[in-house]
Amino acid sequence: MSIKTIKWVENHARIIDQTKLPGRLEYIDCRDVETMWQAIKRLSVRGAPAIGVAAAFGVLLGIQKFKGQDKAKFLELFNKTCDYLSTSRPTAVNLFNMLNEMRAMVRSNPQADVANLKKLLYKQAMLIFKTDRDVCRRMGDHGAKLIKNGMRCLTVCNAGALATVDYGTALGVFYSAKKQGKKFSAYSCETRPLLQGARLTCWELLRQKIDTTLICDNMAASLMAKKHVDIIFTGADRIASNGDTANKIGTYMLAVLAKHHGVPFYIVAPRSTFDLKIKSGRQIPIEERKGEEVTHFAGVSIAPKGVKVYNPAFDVTPADLITGIVTEYGIIHPPYVKNISVILSAAKDLNEFIPTR
Amino acid sequence: MSIKTIKWVENHARIIDQTKLPGRLEYIDCRDVETMWQAIKRLSVRGAPAIGVAAAFGVLLGIQKFKGQDKAKFLELFNKTCDYLSTSRPTAVNLFNMLNEMRAMVRSNPQADVANLKKLLYKQAMLIFKTDRDVCRRMGDHGAKLIKNGMRCLTVCNAGALATVDYGTALGVFYSAKKQGKKFSAYSCETRPLLQGARLTCWELLRQKIDTTLICDNMAASLMAKKHVDIIFTGADRIASNGDTANKIGTYMLAVLAKHHGVPFYIVAPRSTFDLKIKSGRQIPIEERKGEEVTHFAGVSIAPKGVKVYNPAFDVTPADLITGIVTEYGIIHPPYVKNISVILSAAKDLNEFIPTR
């Protein structure tokens, strides 16, 4: 039942086409960087960590057809490829962070020739891929400590295997808790407009035999008022150095409701989702997507022609509404301004996470 | 551009089939009580005040084919018809209140024969119809005082002409403000699962040339955080004597968010929506509807087969989150336990509201 959201197969990337789920489990073989760019843009592959891996694989696709030994030309193509991939989506910082990891590999090997650089970049992309697998399992194990028997856990959007290589951030916590034999149930907010909760999270959780109930986003408040929600876990697209967190639209709503009802609210995200260059959530660019995502479903119009639409894909949850941030190093608690830098600076290098298995 | 949600045409009721909007403006001619029951059940006619009128017209449909002079048999049919209509939907109290008005007409005329009772019930139903038209305009005028130039007003579900005979409760406030020449704009929450906000409210507001922006329900919090919402108006399905208010699912969410962001939150509802027999919102029965409303759209499945669904049609907003309740008598403010009874007892009889025009 394992889910392979993205992997490298011989000389190309294979991704699950998430726009087809839950109806059909189909794959897209990305053999050039343009196909990968489109796949990211139209959300065939989505979820901050998965986008990071997709970007690294996109770089491999962009450079692998380069012939010859002209290093200047190679570097020109490499940089153009990175710049191009960075235009696919604006909010999830994993995209930029992983492109930076690829750039750093080139920068730190100034003597390498073209053939060598290709090998080094391949190695780096595979490290990024393997790191995601390892890091998600570590986060899951840390987060699972928060789940007690009988708990009802709420989540939004999809922060699962489909948002990462194969395990998940918020849903990784569920999977680890399940492995540990804990009994709990899940509420999945459907997550309008693109219904990643209904389509993807419910699909994943049912495959893993987790007791799951689907709700519309506007029902979460009512559930909390009835004390049917014990804890909330969500993923993240970008976390500022003060702990402010951008995630799927509706996350901030849940955080405010959680505060009002006294429900613990946790973010689950790896180091690659932190953007320590920015001080607060105000500096996070929020992607606005086209109105048709809201006004149409499966080609059918659900709103009168000509109505204006506001369709931000993300919102920002201020740090003071976040109970804790589950990372691969453990759970970071407030004060975030101090604790994020203390914990993340303890491990500066991706190489620390090479999976040993 | 006027909207005739429900009216009596010769010897039957004609309603707009709201399940077809905004795509098509179609009418259903209800010539028997079963057709009206179905129309209420499947939301062809919906909105608490409109359901109240529909129930009164349903009674007329149920009794009009009665032949003969046997009063006992007539009363049996009348009572059976009222009981039947009261099973159509459980939450909106207007349904029960208007059936009670019809019953009261019979009770207060013990000497009347069958022909007379038929006439009296017709007169009562027409009074209920006309009262709705008048009362909505009065509420609109009271509520419009709250709207200042430049305000951005948020609403949920449809509390408009389509929820009443032809004017609306919350949207009646917008229409009165517009008539008064005020400049303002509206945000309409789409209102999952059945999208009454996207389908009905946007359709109405665009027809009335009100500047309208559609959002998904989970975007309201983000709008409020950006200070893009100045005031919230919603309708109601039942208001307890302490001010606790049942309304479309998602209303309670908005009320909590409004409190967090300091946004005034108003309910707009006529006397017929109050249930003074109950002390608090805990006594309001909340309709749960079938999961397919959430898992399917236009016949297309948007969730994996077999997932559990929680689909309450309403939630209850505690009185302490409500800034004021706009009624036909003016705006009721806290303390509600006292002020609701003071204001409503000042006018005990529907007849006080016979429109004079």
PDB file of C-alpha atoms in Angstrom, chain B residues 57-252:
ATOM      1  CA  PHE B  57     -49.114  27.345   1.344  1.00  0.00           C
ATOM      2  CA  GLY B  58     -48.585  23.593   1.804  1.00  0.00           C
ATOM      3  CA  VAL B  59     -51.501  23.554   4.226  1.00  0.00           C
ATOM      4  CA  LEU B  60     -53.701  25.236   1.612  1.00  0.00           C
ATOM      5  CA  LEU B  61     -52.666  22.622  -0.933  1.00  0.00           C
ATOM      6  CA  GLY B  62     -53.443  19.856   1.522  1.00  0.00           C
ATOM      7  CA  ILE B  63     -56.950  21.013   2.331  1.00  0.00           C
ATOM      8  CA  GLN B  64     -58.202  22.558  -0.881  1.00  0.00           C
ATOM      9  CA  LYS B  65     -59.291  19.315  -2.480  1.00  0.00           C
ATOM     10  CA  PHE B  66     -61.427  18.424   0.529  1.00  0.00           C
ATOM     11  CA  LYS B  67     -65.036  17.999  -0.568  1.00  0.00           C
ATOM     12  CA  GLY B  68     -68.132  18.158   1.592  1.00  0.00           C
ATOM     13  CA  GLN B  69     -69.114  19.688   4.909  1.00  0.00           C
ATOM     14  CA  ASP B  70     -67.895  17.117   7.457  1.00  0.00           C
ATOM     15  CA  LYS B  71     -65.936  19.336   9.804  1.00  0.00           C
ATOM     16  CA  ALA B  72     -64.424  16.499  11.840  1.00  0.00           C
ATOM     17  CA  LYS B  73     -63.002  14.926   8.714  1.00  0.00           C
ATOM     18  CA  PHE B  74     -61.785  18.308   7.522  1.00  0.00           C
ATOM     19  CA  LEU B  75     -59.987  18.931  10.802  1.00  0.00           C
ATOM     20  CA  GLU B  76     -58.471  15.480  10.632  1.00  0.00           C
ATOM     21  CA  LEU B  77     -57.100  16.224   7.181  1.00  0.00           C
ATOM     22  CA  PHE B  78     -55.942  19.682   8.300  1.00  0.00           C
ATOM     23  CA  ASN B  79     -54.067  18.302  11.297  1.00  0.00           C
ATOM     24  CA  LYS B  80     -52.571  15.472   9.277  1.00  0.00           C
ATOM     25  CA  THR B  81     -51.401  17.981   6.690  1.00  0.00           C
ATOM     26  CA  CYS B  82     -49.757  20.179   9.334  1.00  0.00           C
ATOM     27  CA  ASP B  83     -48.097  17.171  10.970  1.00  0.00           C
ATOM     28  CA  TYR B  84     -46.838  15.940   7.610  1.00  0.00           C
ATOM     29  CA  LEU B  85     -45.361  19.303   6.642  1.00  0.00           C
ATOM     30  CA  SER B  86     -43.625  19.557   9.999  1.00  0.00           C
ATOM     31  CA  THR B  87     -41.562  16.456   9.118  1.00  0.00           C
ATOM     32  CA  SER B  88     -39.961  18.062   6.081  1.00  0.00           C
ATOM     33  CA  ARG B  89     -37.049  19.758   7.894  1.00  0.00           C
ATOM     34  CA  PRO B  90     -36.213  19.993  11.613  1.00  0.00           C
ATOM     35  CA  THR B  91     -34.148  23.097  12.325  1.00  0.00           C
ATOM     36  CA  ALA B  92     -35.781  26.261  10.937  1.00  0.00           C
ATOM     37  CA  VAL B  93     -38.450  27.156  13.475  1.00  0.00           C
ATOM     38  CA  ASN B  94     -40.368  29.337  11.013  1.00  0.00           C
ATOM     39  CA  LEU B  95     -41.811  26.118   9.604  1.00  0.00           C
ATOM     40  CA  PHE B  96     -43.336  25.171  12.953  1.00  0.00           C
ATOM     41  CA  ASN B  97     -44.238  28.722  13.890  1.00  0.00           C
ATOM     42  CA  MET B  98     -46.182  29.275  10.675  1.00  0.00           C
ATOM     43  CA  LEU B  99     -47.929  25.921  10.994  1.00  0.00           C
ATOM     44  CA  ASN B 100     -48.868  27.054  14.492  1.00  0.00           C
ATOM     45  CA  GLU B 101     -50.284  30.279  13.064  1.00  0.00           C
ATOM     46  CA  MET B 102     -52.471  28.205  10.758  1.00  0.00           C
ATOM     47  CA  ARG B 103     -53.540  25.990  13.660  1.00  0.00           C
ATOM     48  CA  ALA B 104     -54.276  29.047  15.789  1.00  0.00           C
ATOM     49  CA  MET B 105     -56.585  30.388  13.104  1.00  0.00           C
ATOM     50  CA  VAL B 106     -58.607  27.175  13.266  1.00  0.00           C
ATOM     51  CA  ARG B 107     -58.569  27.094  17.061  1.00  0.00           C
ATOM     52  CA  SER B 108     -59.741  30.664  17.419  1.00  0.00           C
ATOM     53  CA  ASN B 109     -62.735  30.059  15.144  1.00  0.00           C
ATOM     54  CA  PRO B 110     -64.507  27.126  16.756  1.00  0.00           C
ATOM     55  CA  GLN B 111     -67.862  28.038  15.215  1.00  0.00           C
ATOM     56  CA  ALA B 112     -66.640  28.175  11.612  1.00  0.00           C
ATOM     57  CA  ASP B 113     -67.849  25.567   9.142  1.00  0.00           C
ATOM     58  CA  VAL B 114     -65.640  23.910   6.523  1.00  0.00           C
ATOM     59  CA  ALA B 115     -66.177  26.558   3.849  1.00  0.00           C
ATOM     60  CA  ASN B 116     -65.427  29.268   6.362  1.00  0.00           C
ATOM     61  CA  LEU B 117     -62.337  27.528   7.688  1.00  0.00           C
ATOM     62  CA  LYS B 118     -61.011  27.196   4.170  1.00  0.00           C
ATOM     63  CA  LYS B 119     -61.473  30.943   3.676  1.00  0.00           C
ATOM     64  CA  LEU B 120     -59.891  31.781   7.044  1.00  0.00           C
ATOM     65  CA  LEU B 121     -56.885  29.548   6.364  1.00  0.00           C
ATOM     66  CA  TYR B 122     -56.436  31.118   2.934  1.00  0.00           C
ATOM     67  CA  LYS B 123     -56.564  34.541   4.555  1.00  0.00           C
ATOM     68  CA  GLN B 124     -54.018  33.461   7.182  1.00  0.00           C
ATOM     69  CA  ALA B 125     -51.621  32.064   4.592  1.00  0.00           C
ATOM     70  CA  MET B 126     -51.852  35.270   2.574  1.00  0.00           C
ATOM     71  CA  LEU B 127     -51.192  37.255   5.750  1.00  0.00           C
ATOM     72  CA  ILE B 128     -48.101  35.169   6.428  1.00  0.00           C
ATOM     73  CA  PHE B 129     -46.967  35.817   2.854  1.00  0.00           C
ATOM     74  CA  LYS B 130     -47.593  39.566   3.008  1.00  0.00           C
ATOM     75  CA  THR B 131     -46.103  39.849   6.475  1.00  0.00           C
ATOM     76  CA  ASP B 132     -42.849  38.359   5.226  1.00  0.00           C
ATOM     77  CA  ARG B 133     -42.619  40.985   2.489  1.00  0.00           C
ATOM     78  CA  ASP B 134     -43.273  43.811   4.906  1.00  0.00           C
ATOM     79  CA  VAL B 135     -41.120  42.519   7.734  1.00  0.00           C
ATOM     80  CA  CYS B 136     -38.088  41.955   5.483  1.00  0.00           C
ATOM     81  CA  ARG B 137     -38.231  45.553   4.301  1.00  0.00           C
ATOM     82  CA  ARG B 138     -38.459  46.788   7.878  1.00  0.00           C
ATOM     83  CA  MET B 139     -35.483  44.650   8.914  1.00  0.00           C
ATOM     84  CA  GLY B 140     -33.557  45.880   5.903  1.00  0.00           C
ATOM     85  CA  ASP B 141     -34.184  49.489   6.839  1.00  0.00           C
ATOM     86  CA  HIS B 142     -33.136  48.946  10.464  1.00  0.00           C
ATOM     87  CA  GLY B 143     -30.026  47.018   9.499  1.00  0.00           C
ATOM     88  CA  ALA B 144     -28.986  49.468   6.790  1.00  0.00           C
ATOM     89  CA  LYS B 145     -28.202  52.007   9.505  1.00  0.00           C
ATOM     90  CA  LEU B 146     -25.214  49.821  10.382  1.00  0.00           C
ATOM     91  CA  ILE B 147     -23.699  50.114   6.907  1.00  0.00           C
ATOM     92  CA  LYS B 148     -21.428  53.098   6.325  1.00  0.00           C
ATOM     93  CA  ASN B 149     -19.970  54.181   3.019  1.00  0.00           C
ATOM     94  CA  GLY B 150     -16.959  52.139   2.009  1.00  0.00           C
ATOM     95  CA  MET B 151     -17.775  49.194   4.223  1.00  0.00           C
ATOM     96  CA  ARG B 152     -16.994  45.643   3.175  1.00  0.00           C
ATOM     97  CA  CYS B 153     -19.801  43.399   4.395  1.00  0.00           C
ATOM     98  CA  LEU B 154     -19.468  39.637   4.645  1.00  0.00           C
ATOM     99  CA  THR B 155     -22.319  37.138   4.561  1.00  0.00           C
ATOM    100  CA  VAL B 156     -22.771  33.376   4.438  1.00  0.00           C
ATOM    101  CA  CYS B 157     -25.259  31.052   2.781  1.00  0.00           C
ATOM    102  CA  ASN B 158     -28.240  32.848   1.268  1.00  0.00           C
ATOM    103  CA  ALA B 159     -30.335  35.067   3.485  1.00  0.00           C
ATOM    104  CA  GLY B 160     -31.746  36.993   0.561  1.00  0.00           C
ATOM    105  CA  ALA B 161     -34.812  37.270  -1.617  1.00  0.00           C
ATOM    106  CA  LEU B 162     -34.418  33.548  -2.259  1.00  0.00           C
ATOM    107  CA  ALA B 163     -34.668  32.784   1.473  1.00  0.00           C
ATOM    108  CA  THR B 164     -37.838  34.815   1.867  1.00  0.00           C
ATOM    109  CA  VAL B 165     -40.752  35.835  -0.330  1.00  0.00           C
ATOM    110  CA  ASP B 166     -38.836  38.455  -2.287  1.00  0.00           C
ATOM    111  CA  TYR B 167     -36.446  40.654  -0.262  1.00  0.00           C
ATOM    112  CA  GLY B 168     -34.309  38.882   2.267  1.00  0.00           C
ATOM    113  CA  THR B 169     -33.067  39.164   5.816  1.00  0.00           C
ATOM    114  CA  ALA B 170     -29.288  39.728   5.822  1.00  0.00           C
ATOM    115  CA  LEU B 171     -29.318  40.640   2.117  1.00  0.00           C
ATOM    116  CA  GLY B 172     -32.392  42.813   2.720  1.00  0.00           C
ATOM    117  CA  VAL B 173     -30.026  44.971   4.759  1.00  0.00           C
ATOM    118  CA  PHE B 174     -27.801  45.281   1.675  1.00  0.00           C
ATOM    119  CA  TYR B 175     -30.793  46.139  -0.546  1.00  0.00           C
ATOM    120  CA  SER B 176     -32.041  48.825   1.823  1.00  0.00           C
ATOM    121  CA  ALA B 177     -28.541  50.298   2.129  1.00  0.00           C
ATOM    122  CA  LYS B 178     -28.271  50.325  -1.658  1.00  0.00           C
ATOM    123  CA  LYS B 179     -31.641  52.104  -1.954  1.00  0.00           C
ATOM    124  CA  GLN B 180     -30.369  54.685   0.504  1.00  0.00           C
ATOM    125  CA  GLY B 181     -27.493  55.348  -1.872  1.00  0.00           C
ATOM    126  CA  LYS B 182     -24.780  53.875   0.307  1.00  0.00           C
ATOM    127  CA  LYS B 183     -21.599  52.626  -1.345  1.00  0.00           C
ATOM    128  CA  PHE B 184     -20.387  49.323   0.007  1.00  0.00           C
ATOM    129  CA  SER B 185     -19.203  45.946  -1.184  1.00  0.00           C
ATOM    130  CA  ALA B 186     -20.038  42.378  -0.267  1.00  0.00           C
ATOM    131  CA  TYR B 187     -18.127  39.170   0.339  1.00  0.00           C
ATOM    132  CA  SER B 188     -20.122  35.985  -0.087  1.00  0.00           C
ATOM    133  CA  CYS B 189     -18.864  32.782   1.560  1.00  0.00           C
ATOM    134  CA  GLU B 190     -19.573  29.983  -0.899  1.00  0.00           C
ATOM    135  CA  THR B 191     -21.116  27.862   1.872  1.00  0.00           C
ATOM    136  CA  ARG B 192     -20.230  24.226   1.472  1.00  0.00           C
ATOM    137  CA  PRO B 193     -21.545  21.682   0.852  1.00  0.00           C
ATOM    138  CA  LEU B 194     -24.466  22.982  -1.219  1.00  0.00           C
ATOM    139  CA  LEU B 195     -22.900  26.305  -2.176  1.00  0.00           C
ATOM    140  CA  GLN B 196     -25.885  28.524  -1.473  1.00  0.00           C
ATOM    141  CA  GLY B 197     -23.486  31.467  -1.171  1.00  0.00           C
ATOM    142  CA  ALA B 198     -21.831  30.875  -4.546  1.00  0.00           C
ATOM    143  CA  ARG B 199     -24.999  29.805  -6.347  1.00  0.00           C
ATOM    144  CA  LEU B 200     -27.725  31.950  -4.816  1.00  0.00           C
ATOM    145  CA  THR B 201     -26.252  34.939  -2.970  1.00  0.00           C
ATOM    146  CA  CYS B 202     -23.833  35.888  -5.745  1.00  0.00           C
ATOM    147  CA  TRP B 203     -26.658  35.526  -8.282  1.00  0.00           C
ATOM    148  CA  GLU B 204     -28.977  37.800  -6.292  1.00  0.00           C
ATOM    149  CA  LEU B 205     -26.356  40.396  -5.472  1.00  0.00           C
ATOM    150  CA  LEU B 206     -25.134  40.648  -9.065  1.00  0.00           C
ATOM    151  CA  ARG B 207     -28.734  41.137 -10.259  1.00  0.00           C
ATOM    152  CA  GLN B 208     -29.029  43.997  -7.799  1.00  0.00           C
ATOM    153  CA  LYS B 209     -25.709  45.413  -9.033  1.00  0.00           C
ATOM    154  CA  ILE B 210     -23.975  45.083  -5.683  1.00  0.00           C
ATOM    155  CA  ASP B 211     -20.175  44.804  -5.858  1.00  0.00           C
ATOM    156  CA  THR B 212     -19.677  41.165  -4.830  1.00  0.00           C
ATOM    157  CA  THR B 213     -16.660  38.936  -4.297  1.00  0.00           C
ATOM    158  CA  LEU B 214     -16.970  35.204  -3.819  1.00  0.00           C
ATOM    159  CA  ILE B 215     -14.689  33.404  -1.380  1.00  0.00           C
ATOM    160  CA  CYS B 216     -14.403  29.850  -0.084  1.00  0.00           C
ATOM    161  CA  ASP B 217     -15.504  29.488   3.530  1.00  0.00           C
ATOM    162  CA  ASN B 218     -11.955  28.826   4.694  1.00  0.00           C
ATOM    163  CA  MET B 219     -10.783  32.217   3.345  1.00  0.00           C
ATOM    164  CA  ALA B 220     -12.896  34.374   5.665  1.00  0.00           C
ATOM    165  CA  ALA B 221     -10.314  34.223   8.471  1.00  0.00           C
ATOM    166  CA  SER B 222      -7.577  35.414   6.155  1.00  0.00           C
ATOM    167  CA  LEU B 223      -9.753  38.313   4.912  1.00  0.00           C
ATOM    168  CA  MET B 224     -10.445  39.373   8.494  1.00  0.00           C
ATOM    169  CA  ALA B 225      -6.762  39.207   9.400  1.00  0.00           C
ATOM    170  CA  LYS B 226      -6.105  41.612   6.520  1.00  0.00           C
ATOM    171  CA  LYS B 227      -8.844  43.917   7.876  1.00  0.00           C
ATOM    172  CA  HIS B 228     -10.868  43.487   4.697  1.00  0.00           C
ATOM    173  CA  VAL B 229     -14.123  42.744   6.542  1.00  0.00           C
ATOM    174  CA  ASP B 230     -15.865  45.593   8.379  1.00  0.00           C
ATOM    175  CA  ILE B 231     -19.108  43.900   9.389  1.00  0.00           C
ATOM    176  CA  ILE B 232     -20.849  40.528   9.093  1.00  0.00           C
ATOM    177  CA  PHE B 233     -24.564  39.919   8.515  1.00  0.00           C
ATOM    178  CA  THR B 234     -26.144  36.460   8.489  1.00  0.00           C
ATOM    179  CA  GLY B 235     -29.664  35.106   8.617  1.00  0.00           C
ATOM    180  CA  ALA B 236     -30.959  32.615  11.172  1.00  0.00           C
ATOM    181  CA  ASP B 237     -32.935  29.394  11.265  1.00  0.00           C
ATOM    182  CA  ARG B 238     -33.874  29.489  14.939  1.00  0.00           C
ATOM    183  CA  ILE B 239     -33.085  31.879  17.780  1.00  0.00           C
ATOM    184  CA  ALA B 240     -33.492  30.687  21.363  1.00  0.00           C
ATOM    185  CA  SER B 241     -34.837  32.997  24.058  1.00  0.00           C
ATOM    186  CA  ASN B 242     -31.286  33.667  25.276  1.00  0.00           C
ATOM    187  CA  GLY B 243     -30.139  34.753  21.801  1.00  0.00           C
ATOM    188  CA  ASP B 244     -28.272  31.569  20.849  1.00  0.00           C
ATOM    189  CA  THR B 245     -28.755  31.271  17.096  1.00  0.00           C
ATOM    190  CA  ALA B 246     -28.856  28.287  14.770  1.00  0.00           C
ATOM    191  CA  ASN B 247     -27.951  29.129  11.206  1.00  0.00           C
ATOM    192  CA  LYS B 248     -26.248  27.513   8.216  1.00  0.00           C
ATOM    193  CA  ILE B 249     -23.127  25.548   9.052  1.00  0.00           C
ATOM    194  CA  GLY B 250     -20.147  27.902   9.052  1.00  0.00           C
ATOM    195  CA  THR B 251     -21.965  30.742  10.804  1.00  0.00           C
ATOM    196  CA  TYR B 252     -20.486  29.838  14.180  1.00  0.00           C
TER     197      TYR B 252
END
